[in-house]
PDB file of C-alpha atoms in Angstrom:
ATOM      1  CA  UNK A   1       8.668   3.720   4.999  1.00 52.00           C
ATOM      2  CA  UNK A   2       9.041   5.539   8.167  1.00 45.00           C
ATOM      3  CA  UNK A   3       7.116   8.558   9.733  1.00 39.00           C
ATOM      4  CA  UNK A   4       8.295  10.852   6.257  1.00 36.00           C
ATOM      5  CA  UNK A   5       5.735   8.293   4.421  1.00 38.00           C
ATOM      6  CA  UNK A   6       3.096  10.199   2.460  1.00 36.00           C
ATOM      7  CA  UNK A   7       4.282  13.605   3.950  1.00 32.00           C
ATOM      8  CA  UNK A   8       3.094  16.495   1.537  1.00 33.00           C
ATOM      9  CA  UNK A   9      -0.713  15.315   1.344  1.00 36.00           C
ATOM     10  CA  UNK A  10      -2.500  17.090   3.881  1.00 35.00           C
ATOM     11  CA  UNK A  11      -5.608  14.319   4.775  1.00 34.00           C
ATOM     12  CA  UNK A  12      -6.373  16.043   8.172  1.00 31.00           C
ATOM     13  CA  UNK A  13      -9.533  16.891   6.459  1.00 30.00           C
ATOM     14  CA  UNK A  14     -10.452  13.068   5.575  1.00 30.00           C
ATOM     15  CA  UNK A  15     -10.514  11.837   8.438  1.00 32.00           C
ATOM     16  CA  UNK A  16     -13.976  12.347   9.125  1.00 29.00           C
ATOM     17  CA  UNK A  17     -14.155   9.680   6.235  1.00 32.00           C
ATOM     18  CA  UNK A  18     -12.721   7.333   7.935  1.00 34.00           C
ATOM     19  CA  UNK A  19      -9.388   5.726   7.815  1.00 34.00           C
ATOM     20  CA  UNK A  20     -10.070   2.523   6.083  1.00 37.00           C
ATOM     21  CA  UNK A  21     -10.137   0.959   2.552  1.00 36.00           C
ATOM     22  CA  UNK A  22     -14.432   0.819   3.175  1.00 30.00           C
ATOM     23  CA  UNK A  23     -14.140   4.257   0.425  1.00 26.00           C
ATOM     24  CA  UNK A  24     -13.179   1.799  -2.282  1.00 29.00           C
ATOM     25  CA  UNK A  25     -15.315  -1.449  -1.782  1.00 29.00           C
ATOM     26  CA  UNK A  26     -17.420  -2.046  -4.866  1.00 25.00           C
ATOM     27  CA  UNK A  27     -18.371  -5.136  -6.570  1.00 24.00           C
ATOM     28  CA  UNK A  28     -15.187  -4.168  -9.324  1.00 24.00           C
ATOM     29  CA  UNK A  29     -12.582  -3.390  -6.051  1.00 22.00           C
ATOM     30  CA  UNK A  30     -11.405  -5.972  -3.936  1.00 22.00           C
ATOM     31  CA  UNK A  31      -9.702  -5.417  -0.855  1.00 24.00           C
ATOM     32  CA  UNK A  32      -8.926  -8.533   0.832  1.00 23.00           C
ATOM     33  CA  UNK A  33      -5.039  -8.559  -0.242  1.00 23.00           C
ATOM     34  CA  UNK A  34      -4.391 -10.177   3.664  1.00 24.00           C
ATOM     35  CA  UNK A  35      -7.686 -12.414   3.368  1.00 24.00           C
ATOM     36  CA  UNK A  36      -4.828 -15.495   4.268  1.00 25.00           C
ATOM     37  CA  UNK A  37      -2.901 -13.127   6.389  1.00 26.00           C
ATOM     38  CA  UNK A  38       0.435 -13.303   7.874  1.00 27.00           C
ATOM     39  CA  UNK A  39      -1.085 -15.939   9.480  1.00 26.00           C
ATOM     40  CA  UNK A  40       1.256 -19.008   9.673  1.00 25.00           C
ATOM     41  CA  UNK A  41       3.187 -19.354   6.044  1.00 24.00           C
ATOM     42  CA  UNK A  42       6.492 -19.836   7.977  1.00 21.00           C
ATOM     43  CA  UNK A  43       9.170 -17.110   8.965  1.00 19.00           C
ATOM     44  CA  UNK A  44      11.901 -17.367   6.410  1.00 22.00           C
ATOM     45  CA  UNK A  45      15.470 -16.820   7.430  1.00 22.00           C
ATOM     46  CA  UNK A  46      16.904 -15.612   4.462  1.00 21.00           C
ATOM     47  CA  UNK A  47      16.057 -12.058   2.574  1.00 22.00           C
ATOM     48  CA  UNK A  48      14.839 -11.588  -0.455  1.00 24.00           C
ATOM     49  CA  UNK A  49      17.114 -10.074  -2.939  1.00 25.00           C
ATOM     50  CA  UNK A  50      15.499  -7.012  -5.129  1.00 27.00           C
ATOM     51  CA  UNK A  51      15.651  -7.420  -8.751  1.00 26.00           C
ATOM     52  CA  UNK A  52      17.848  -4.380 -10.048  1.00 30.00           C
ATOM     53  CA  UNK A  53      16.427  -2.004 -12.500  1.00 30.00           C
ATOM     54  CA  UNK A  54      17.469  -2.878 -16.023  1.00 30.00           C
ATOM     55  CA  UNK A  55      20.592  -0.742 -17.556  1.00 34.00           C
ATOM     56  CA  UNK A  56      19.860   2.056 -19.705  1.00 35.00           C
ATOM     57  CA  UNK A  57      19.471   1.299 -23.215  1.00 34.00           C
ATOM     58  CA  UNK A  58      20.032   4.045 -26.118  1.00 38.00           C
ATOM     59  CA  UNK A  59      16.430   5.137 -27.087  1.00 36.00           C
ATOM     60  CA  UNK A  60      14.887   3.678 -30.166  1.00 33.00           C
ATOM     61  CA  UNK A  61      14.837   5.112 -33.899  1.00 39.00           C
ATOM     62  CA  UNK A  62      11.473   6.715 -34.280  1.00 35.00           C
ATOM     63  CA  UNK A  63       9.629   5.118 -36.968  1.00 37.00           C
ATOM     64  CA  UNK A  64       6.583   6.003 -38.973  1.00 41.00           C
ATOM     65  CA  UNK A  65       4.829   3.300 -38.221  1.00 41.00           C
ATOM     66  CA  UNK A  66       5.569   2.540 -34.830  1.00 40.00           C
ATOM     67  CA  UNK A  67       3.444  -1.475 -33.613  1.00 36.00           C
ATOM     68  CA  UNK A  68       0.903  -1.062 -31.412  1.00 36.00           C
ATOM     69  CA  UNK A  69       1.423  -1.879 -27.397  1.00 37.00           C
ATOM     70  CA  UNK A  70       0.319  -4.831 -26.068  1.00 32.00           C
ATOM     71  CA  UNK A  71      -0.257  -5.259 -22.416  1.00 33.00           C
ATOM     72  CA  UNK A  72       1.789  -8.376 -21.024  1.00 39.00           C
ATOM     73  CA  UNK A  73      -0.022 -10.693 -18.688  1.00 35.00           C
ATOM     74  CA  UNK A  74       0.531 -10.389 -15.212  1.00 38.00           C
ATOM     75  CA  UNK A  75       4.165 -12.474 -14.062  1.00 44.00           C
ATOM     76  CA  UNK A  76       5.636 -13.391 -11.228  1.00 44.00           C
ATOM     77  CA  UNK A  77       8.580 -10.555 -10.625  1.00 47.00           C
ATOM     78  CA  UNK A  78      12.066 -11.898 -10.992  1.00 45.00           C
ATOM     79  CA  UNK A  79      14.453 -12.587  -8.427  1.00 44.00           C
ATOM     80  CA  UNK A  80      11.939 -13.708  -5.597  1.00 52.00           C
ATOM     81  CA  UNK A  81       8.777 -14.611  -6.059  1.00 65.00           C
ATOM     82  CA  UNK A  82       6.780 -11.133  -6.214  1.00 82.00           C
ATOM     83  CA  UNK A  83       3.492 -10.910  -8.418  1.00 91.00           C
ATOM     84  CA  UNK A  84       4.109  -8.237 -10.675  1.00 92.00           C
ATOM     85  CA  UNK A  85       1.601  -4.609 -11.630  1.00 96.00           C
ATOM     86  CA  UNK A  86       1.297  -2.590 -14.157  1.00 95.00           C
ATOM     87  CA  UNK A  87      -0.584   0.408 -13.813  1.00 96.00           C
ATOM     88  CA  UNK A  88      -3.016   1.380 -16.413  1.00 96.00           C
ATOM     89  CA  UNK A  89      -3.342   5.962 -16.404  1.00 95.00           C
ATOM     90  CA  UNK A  90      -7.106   5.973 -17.147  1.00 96.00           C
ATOM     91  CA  UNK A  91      -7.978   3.309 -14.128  1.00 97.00           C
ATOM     92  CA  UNK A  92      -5.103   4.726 -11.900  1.00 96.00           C
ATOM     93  CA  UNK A  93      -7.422   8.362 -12.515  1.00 96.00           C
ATOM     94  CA  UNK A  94     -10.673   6.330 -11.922  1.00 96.00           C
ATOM     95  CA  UNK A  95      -9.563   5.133  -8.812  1.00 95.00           C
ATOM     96  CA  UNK A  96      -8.511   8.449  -8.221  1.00 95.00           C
ATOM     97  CA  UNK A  97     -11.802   9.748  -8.664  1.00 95.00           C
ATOM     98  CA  UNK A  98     -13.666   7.510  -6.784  1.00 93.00           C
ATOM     99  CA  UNK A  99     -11.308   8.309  -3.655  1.00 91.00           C
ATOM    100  CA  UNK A 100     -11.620  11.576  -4.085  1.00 92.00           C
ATOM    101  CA  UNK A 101     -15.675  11.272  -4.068  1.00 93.00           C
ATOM    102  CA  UNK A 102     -15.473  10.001  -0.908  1.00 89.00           C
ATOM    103  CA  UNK A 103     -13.972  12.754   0.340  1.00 88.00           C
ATOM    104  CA  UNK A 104     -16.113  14.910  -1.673  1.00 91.00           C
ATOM    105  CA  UNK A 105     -19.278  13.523   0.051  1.00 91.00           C
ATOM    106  CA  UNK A 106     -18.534  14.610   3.712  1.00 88.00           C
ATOM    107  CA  UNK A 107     -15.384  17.541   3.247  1.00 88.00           C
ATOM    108  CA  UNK A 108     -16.064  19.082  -0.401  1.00 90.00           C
ATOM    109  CA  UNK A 109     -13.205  21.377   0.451  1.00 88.00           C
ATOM    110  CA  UNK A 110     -10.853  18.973   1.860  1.00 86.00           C
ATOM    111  CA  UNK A 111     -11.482  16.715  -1.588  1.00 88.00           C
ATOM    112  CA  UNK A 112     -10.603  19.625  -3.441  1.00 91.00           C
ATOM    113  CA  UNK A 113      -6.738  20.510  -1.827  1.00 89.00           C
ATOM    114  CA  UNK A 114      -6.095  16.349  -2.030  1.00 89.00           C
ATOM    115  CA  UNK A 115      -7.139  16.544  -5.665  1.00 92.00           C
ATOM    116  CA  UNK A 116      -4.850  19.351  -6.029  1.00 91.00           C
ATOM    117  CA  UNK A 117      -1.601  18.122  -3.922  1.00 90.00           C
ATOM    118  CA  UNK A 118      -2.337  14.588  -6.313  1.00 92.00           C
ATOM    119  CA  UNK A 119      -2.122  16.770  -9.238  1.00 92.00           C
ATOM    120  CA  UNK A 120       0.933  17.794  -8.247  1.00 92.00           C
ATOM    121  CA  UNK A 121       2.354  14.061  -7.563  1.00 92.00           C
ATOM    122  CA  UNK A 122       0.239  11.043  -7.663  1.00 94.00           C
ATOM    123  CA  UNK A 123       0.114   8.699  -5.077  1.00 94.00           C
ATOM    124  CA  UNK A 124       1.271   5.790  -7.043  1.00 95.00           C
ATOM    125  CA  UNK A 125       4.796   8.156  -7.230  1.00 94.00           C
ATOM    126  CA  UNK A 126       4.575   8.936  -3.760  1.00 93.00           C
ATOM    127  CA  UNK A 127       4.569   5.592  -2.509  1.00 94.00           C
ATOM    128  CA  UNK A 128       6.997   4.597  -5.154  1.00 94.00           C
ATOM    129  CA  UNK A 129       9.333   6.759  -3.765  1.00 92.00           C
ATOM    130  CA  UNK A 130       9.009   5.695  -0.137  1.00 88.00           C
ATOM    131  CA  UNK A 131       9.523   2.200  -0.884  1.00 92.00           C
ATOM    132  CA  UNK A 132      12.867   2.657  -2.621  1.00 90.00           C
ATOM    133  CA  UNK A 133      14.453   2.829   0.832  1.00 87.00           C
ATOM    134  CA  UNK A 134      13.441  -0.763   1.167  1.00 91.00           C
ATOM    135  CA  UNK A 135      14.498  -1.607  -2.038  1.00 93.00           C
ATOM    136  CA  UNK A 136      10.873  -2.237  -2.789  1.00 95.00           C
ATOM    137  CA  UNK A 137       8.435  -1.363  -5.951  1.00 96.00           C
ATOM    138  CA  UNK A 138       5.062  -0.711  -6.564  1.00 96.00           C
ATOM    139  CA  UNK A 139       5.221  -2.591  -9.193  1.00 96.00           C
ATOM    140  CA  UNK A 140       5.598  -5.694  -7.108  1.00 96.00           C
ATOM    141  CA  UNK A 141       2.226  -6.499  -5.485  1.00 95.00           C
ATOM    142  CA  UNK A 142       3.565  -8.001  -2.566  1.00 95.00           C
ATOM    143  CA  UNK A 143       5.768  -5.328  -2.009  1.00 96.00           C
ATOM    144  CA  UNK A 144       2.979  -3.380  -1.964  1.00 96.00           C
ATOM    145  CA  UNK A 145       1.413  -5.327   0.641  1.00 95.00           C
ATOM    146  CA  UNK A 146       4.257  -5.888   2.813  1.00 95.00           C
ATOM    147  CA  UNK A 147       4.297  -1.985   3.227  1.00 95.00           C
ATOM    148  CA  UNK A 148       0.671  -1.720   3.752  1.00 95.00           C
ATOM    149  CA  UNK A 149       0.906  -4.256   6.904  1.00 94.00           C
ATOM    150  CA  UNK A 150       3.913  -2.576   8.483  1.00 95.00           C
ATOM    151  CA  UNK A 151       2.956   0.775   8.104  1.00 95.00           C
ATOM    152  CA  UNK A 152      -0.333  -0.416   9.795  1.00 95.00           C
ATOM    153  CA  UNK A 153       1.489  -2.316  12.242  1.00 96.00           C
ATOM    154  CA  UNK A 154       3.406   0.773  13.051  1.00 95.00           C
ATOM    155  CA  UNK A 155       0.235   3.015  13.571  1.00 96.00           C
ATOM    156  CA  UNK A 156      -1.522   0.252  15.733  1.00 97.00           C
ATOM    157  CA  UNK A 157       1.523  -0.104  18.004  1.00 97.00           C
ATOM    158  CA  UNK A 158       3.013   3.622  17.942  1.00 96.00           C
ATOM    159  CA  UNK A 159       6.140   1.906  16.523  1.00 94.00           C
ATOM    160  CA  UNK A 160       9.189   3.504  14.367  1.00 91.00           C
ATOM    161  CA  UNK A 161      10.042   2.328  11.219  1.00 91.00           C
ATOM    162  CA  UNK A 162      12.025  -1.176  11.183  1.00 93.00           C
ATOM    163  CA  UNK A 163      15.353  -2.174  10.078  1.00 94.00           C
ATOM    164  CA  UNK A 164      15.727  -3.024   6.548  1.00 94.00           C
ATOM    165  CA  UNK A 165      16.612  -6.853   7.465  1.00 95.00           C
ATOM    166  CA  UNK A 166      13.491  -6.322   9.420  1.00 96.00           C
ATOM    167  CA  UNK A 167      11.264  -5.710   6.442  1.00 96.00           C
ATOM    168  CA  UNK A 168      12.829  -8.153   4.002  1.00 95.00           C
ATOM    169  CA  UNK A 169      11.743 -10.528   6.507  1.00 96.00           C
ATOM    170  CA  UNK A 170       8.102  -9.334   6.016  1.00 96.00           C
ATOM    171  CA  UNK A 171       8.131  -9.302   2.472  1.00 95.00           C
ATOM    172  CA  UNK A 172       8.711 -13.032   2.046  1.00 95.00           C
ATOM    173  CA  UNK A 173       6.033 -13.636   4.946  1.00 94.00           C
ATOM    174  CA  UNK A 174       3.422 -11.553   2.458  1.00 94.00           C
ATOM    175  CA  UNK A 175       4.985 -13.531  -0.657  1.00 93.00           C
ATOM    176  CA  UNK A 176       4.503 -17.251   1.034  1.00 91.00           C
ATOM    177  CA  UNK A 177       1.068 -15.821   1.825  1.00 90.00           C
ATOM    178  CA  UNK A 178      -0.081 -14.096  -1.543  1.00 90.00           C
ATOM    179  CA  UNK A 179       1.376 -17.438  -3.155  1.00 88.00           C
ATOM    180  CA  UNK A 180      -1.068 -19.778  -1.651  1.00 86.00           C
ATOM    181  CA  UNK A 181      -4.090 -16.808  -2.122  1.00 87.00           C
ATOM    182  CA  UNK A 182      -6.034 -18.623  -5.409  1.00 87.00           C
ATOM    183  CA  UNK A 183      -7.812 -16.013  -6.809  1.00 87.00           C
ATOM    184  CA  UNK A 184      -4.476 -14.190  -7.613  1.00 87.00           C
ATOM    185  CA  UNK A 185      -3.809 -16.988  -9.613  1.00 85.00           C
ATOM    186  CA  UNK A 186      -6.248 -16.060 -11.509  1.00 89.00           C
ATOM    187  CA  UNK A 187      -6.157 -12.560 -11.040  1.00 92.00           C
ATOM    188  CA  UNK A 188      -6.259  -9.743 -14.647  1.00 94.00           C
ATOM    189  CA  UNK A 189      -3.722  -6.972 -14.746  1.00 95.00           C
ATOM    190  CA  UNK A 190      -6.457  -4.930 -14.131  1.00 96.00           C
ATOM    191  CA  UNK A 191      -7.497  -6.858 -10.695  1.00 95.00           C
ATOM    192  CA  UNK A 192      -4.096  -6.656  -9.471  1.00 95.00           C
ATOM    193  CA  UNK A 193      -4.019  -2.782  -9.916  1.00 96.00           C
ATOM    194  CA  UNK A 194      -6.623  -2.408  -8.323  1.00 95.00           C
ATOM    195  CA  UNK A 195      -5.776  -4.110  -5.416  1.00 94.00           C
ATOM    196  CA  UNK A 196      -2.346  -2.428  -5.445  1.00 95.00           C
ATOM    197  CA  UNK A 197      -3.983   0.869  -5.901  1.00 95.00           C
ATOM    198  CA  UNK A 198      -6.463   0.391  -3.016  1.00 93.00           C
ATOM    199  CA  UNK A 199      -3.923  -0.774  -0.574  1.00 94.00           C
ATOM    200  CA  UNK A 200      -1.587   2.464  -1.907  1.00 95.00           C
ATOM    201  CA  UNK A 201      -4.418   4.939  -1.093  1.00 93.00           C
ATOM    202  CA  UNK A 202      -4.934   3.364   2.560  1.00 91.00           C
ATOM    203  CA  UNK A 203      -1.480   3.437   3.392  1.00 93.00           C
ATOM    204  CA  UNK A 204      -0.984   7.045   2.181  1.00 91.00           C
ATOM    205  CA  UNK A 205      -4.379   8.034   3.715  1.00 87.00           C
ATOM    206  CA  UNK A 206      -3.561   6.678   7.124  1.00 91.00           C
ATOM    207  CA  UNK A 207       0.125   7.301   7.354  1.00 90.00           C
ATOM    208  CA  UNK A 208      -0.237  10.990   6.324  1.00 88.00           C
ATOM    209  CA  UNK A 209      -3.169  11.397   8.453  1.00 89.00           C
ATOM    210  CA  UNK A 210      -1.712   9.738  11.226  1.00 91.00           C
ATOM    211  CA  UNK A 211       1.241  11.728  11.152  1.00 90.00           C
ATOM    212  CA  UNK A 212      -0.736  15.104  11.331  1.00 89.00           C
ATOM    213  CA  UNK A 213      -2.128  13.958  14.154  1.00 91.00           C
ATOM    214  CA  UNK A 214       1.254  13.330  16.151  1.00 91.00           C
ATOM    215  CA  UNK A 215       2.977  16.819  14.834  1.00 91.00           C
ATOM    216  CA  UNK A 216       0.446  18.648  16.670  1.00 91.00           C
ATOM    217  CA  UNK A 217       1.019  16.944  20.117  1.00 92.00           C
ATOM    218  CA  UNK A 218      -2.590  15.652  21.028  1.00 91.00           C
ATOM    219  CA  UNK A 219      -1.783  12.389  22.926  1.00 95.00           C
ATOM    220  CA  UNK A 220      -5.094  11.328  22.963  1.00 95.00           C
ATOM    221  CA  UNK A 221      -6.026  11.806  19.588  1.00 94.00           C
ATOM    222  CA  UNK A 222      -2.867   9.753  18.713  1.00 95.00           C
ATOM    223  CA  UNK A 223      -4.393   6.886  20.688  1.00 96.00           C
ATOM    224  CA  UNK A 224      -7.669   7.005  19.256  1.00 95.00           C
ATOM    225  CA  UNK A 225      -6.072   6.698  15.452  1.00 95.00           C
ATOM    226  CA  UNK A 226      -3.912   4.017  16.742  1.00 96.00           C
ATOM    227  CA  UNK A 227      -6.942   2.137  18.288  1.00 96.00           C
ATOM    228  CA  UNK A 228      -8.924   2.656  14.964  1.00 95.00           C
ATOM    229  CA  UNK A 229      -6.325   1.254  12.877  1.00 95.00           C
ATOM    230  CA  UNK A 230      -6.048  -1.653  15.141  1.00 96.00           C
ATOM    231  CA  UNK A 231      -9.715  -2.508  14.802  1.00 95.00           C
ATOM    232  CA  UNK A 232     -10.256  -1.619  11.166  1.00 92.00           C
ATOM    233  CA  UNK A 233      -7.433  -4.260  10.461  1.00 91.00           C
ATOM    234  CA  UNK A 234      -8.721  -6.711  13.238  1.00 92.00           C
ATOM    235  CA  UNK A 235     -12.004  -6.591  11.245  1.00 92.00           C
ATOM    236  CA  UNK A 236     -11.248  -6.606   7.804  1.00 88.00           C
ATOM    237  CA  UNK A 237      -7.671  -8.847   8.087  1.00 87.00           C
ATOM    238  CA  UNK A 238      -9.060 -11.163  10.511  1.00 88.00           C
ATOM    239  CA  UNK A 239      -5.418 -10.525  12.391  1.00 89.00           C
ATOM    240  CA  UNK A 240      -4.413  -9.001  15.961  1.00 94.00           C
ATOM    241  CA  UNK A 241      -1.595  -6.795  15.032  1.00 95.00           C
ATOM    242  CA  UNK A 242      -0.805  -5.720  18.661  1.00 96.00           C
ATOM    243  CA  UNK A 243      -0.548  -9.620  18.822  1.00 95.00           C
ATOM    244  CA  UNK A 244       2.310  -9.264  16.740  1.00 95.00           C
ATOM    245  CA  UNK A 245       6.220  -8.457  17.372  1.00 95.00           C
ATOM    246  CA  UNK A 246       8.535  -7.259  14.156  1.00 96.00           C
ATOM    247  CA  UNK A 247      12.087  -8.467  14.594  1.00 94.00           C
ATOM    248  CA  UNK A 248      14.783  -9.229  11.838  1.00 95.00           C
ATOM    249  CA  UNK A 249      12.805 -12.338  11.240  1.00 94.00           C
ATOM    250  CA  UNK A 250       9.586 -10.526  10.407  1.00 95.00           C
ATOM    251  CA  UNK A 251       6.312 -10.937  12.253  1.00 95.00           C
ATOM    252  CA  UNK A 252       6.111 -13.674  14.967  1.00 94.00           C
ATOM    253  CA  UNK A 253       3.103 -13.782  17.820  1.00 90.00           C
ATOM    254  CA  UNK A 254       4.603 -11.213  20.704  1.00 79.00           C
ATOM    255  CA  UNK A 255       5.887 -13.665  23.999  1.00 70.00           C
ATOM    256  CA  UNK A 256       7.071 -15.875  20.856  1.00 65.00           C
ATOM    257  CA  UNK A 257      10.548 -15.281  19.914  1.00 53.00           C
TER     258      UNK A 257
END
């Protein structure tokens, strides 16, 4: 989850766009994951264990008549409270689409090498593959989120990558929260992939963007992406995150403990 996040996509040329989730709001996309926020919800001491991936399991007889796939309902993920996602291949490529669009409208060229470096590797396994140094999953919603917020958190305060106790911390902050958010109670698999998807495109977006930025040295440039970031989140999040310190027991106000 550190600087190495969403390195390979080259988004220099979004960021006329913009670096918020404003490409994806519709009246089918929802983006208020933090509506609650980290807000309050308590700091928990303890970290959240990650459920282990399920042993191997010799590969099935074909058949001629193999049953149809159902898809399960959405389910809390085992081992700690996490809301689980699946992710569906024809909306993962229509949310594809419609980020790419946005691209498309102001940097036709720049849409075209993003389309081309997702081709390559999605951003669902991009992200994937950043949070397994956390021990986190995209298929865990608030794992999802968690990353989102620090990775923002990061950008807004210029701030390396935290420890791993660090971010456990975080993710049961973002599970207490999601947990008292109704409307994920009542939430399809389809609405909760496409708020995971949304907040996966923002983090890559930014992160990858952001990181451009400080390879090629221009201090001020850095600042105004940091500063951007800060306000975009202050906006749509309703939350300070300069106001914030990250510690081994997550986020607390700064001057706070």
């Amino acid at each position: 989850m550190g600087s190495k996040l969403g390195c390979g996509i080259a988004l220099a040329a979004i960021l006329s766009v913009g670096a918020g989730p404003a490409w994806a709001q519709s009246k089918s996309i929802q983006t208020d994951i933090f509506q609650n926020g980290a807000q309050g919800g308590g700091i928990p001491g303890v970290t959240v264990p990650h459920t282990a991936p399920p042993k191997s399991q010799p590969a099935p007889q074909p058949s001629k008549k193999a049953p149809a796939k159902t898809a399960k309902a959405p389910a809390p993920v085992k081992g700690g409270g996490g809301i689980a996602v699946t992710y569906d291949k024809k909306l993962s490529q229509d949310i594809q689409e419609q980020f790419l669009a946005k691209i498309k409208a102001q940097n036709p060229q720049g849409a075209e090498e993003v389309r081309q470096q997702l081709q390559q590797r999605s951003a669902e396994e991009r992200f994937a593959d950043d949070l397994k140094a956390y021990g986190f999953s995209i298929n865990d919603l608030s794992d999802v989120a968690t990353a989102h917020m620090i990775l923002m958190w990061m950008i807004a305060n210029k701030s390396d990558a935290p420890s791993a106790q660090a971010a456990q911390a975080v993710r049961g902050q973002i599970r207490n929260s999601l947990a008292q958010d109704p409307s994920l109670k009542k939430a399809t698999a389809r609405d909760r992939q496409i708020k995971a998807e949304n907040i996966i495109y923002d983090a890559l977006m930014r992160i990858s963007a952001f990181n451009q930025i400080r390879r090629a040295g221009d201090d001020a440039a850095v600042q105004k992406f940091s500063d951007q970031t800060q306000a975009d989140f202050k906006k749509t999040q309703q939350l300070d995150l300069r106001a914030l310190k990250l510690s081994n027991r997550g986020f607390t106000m700064a001057g706070k403990g």
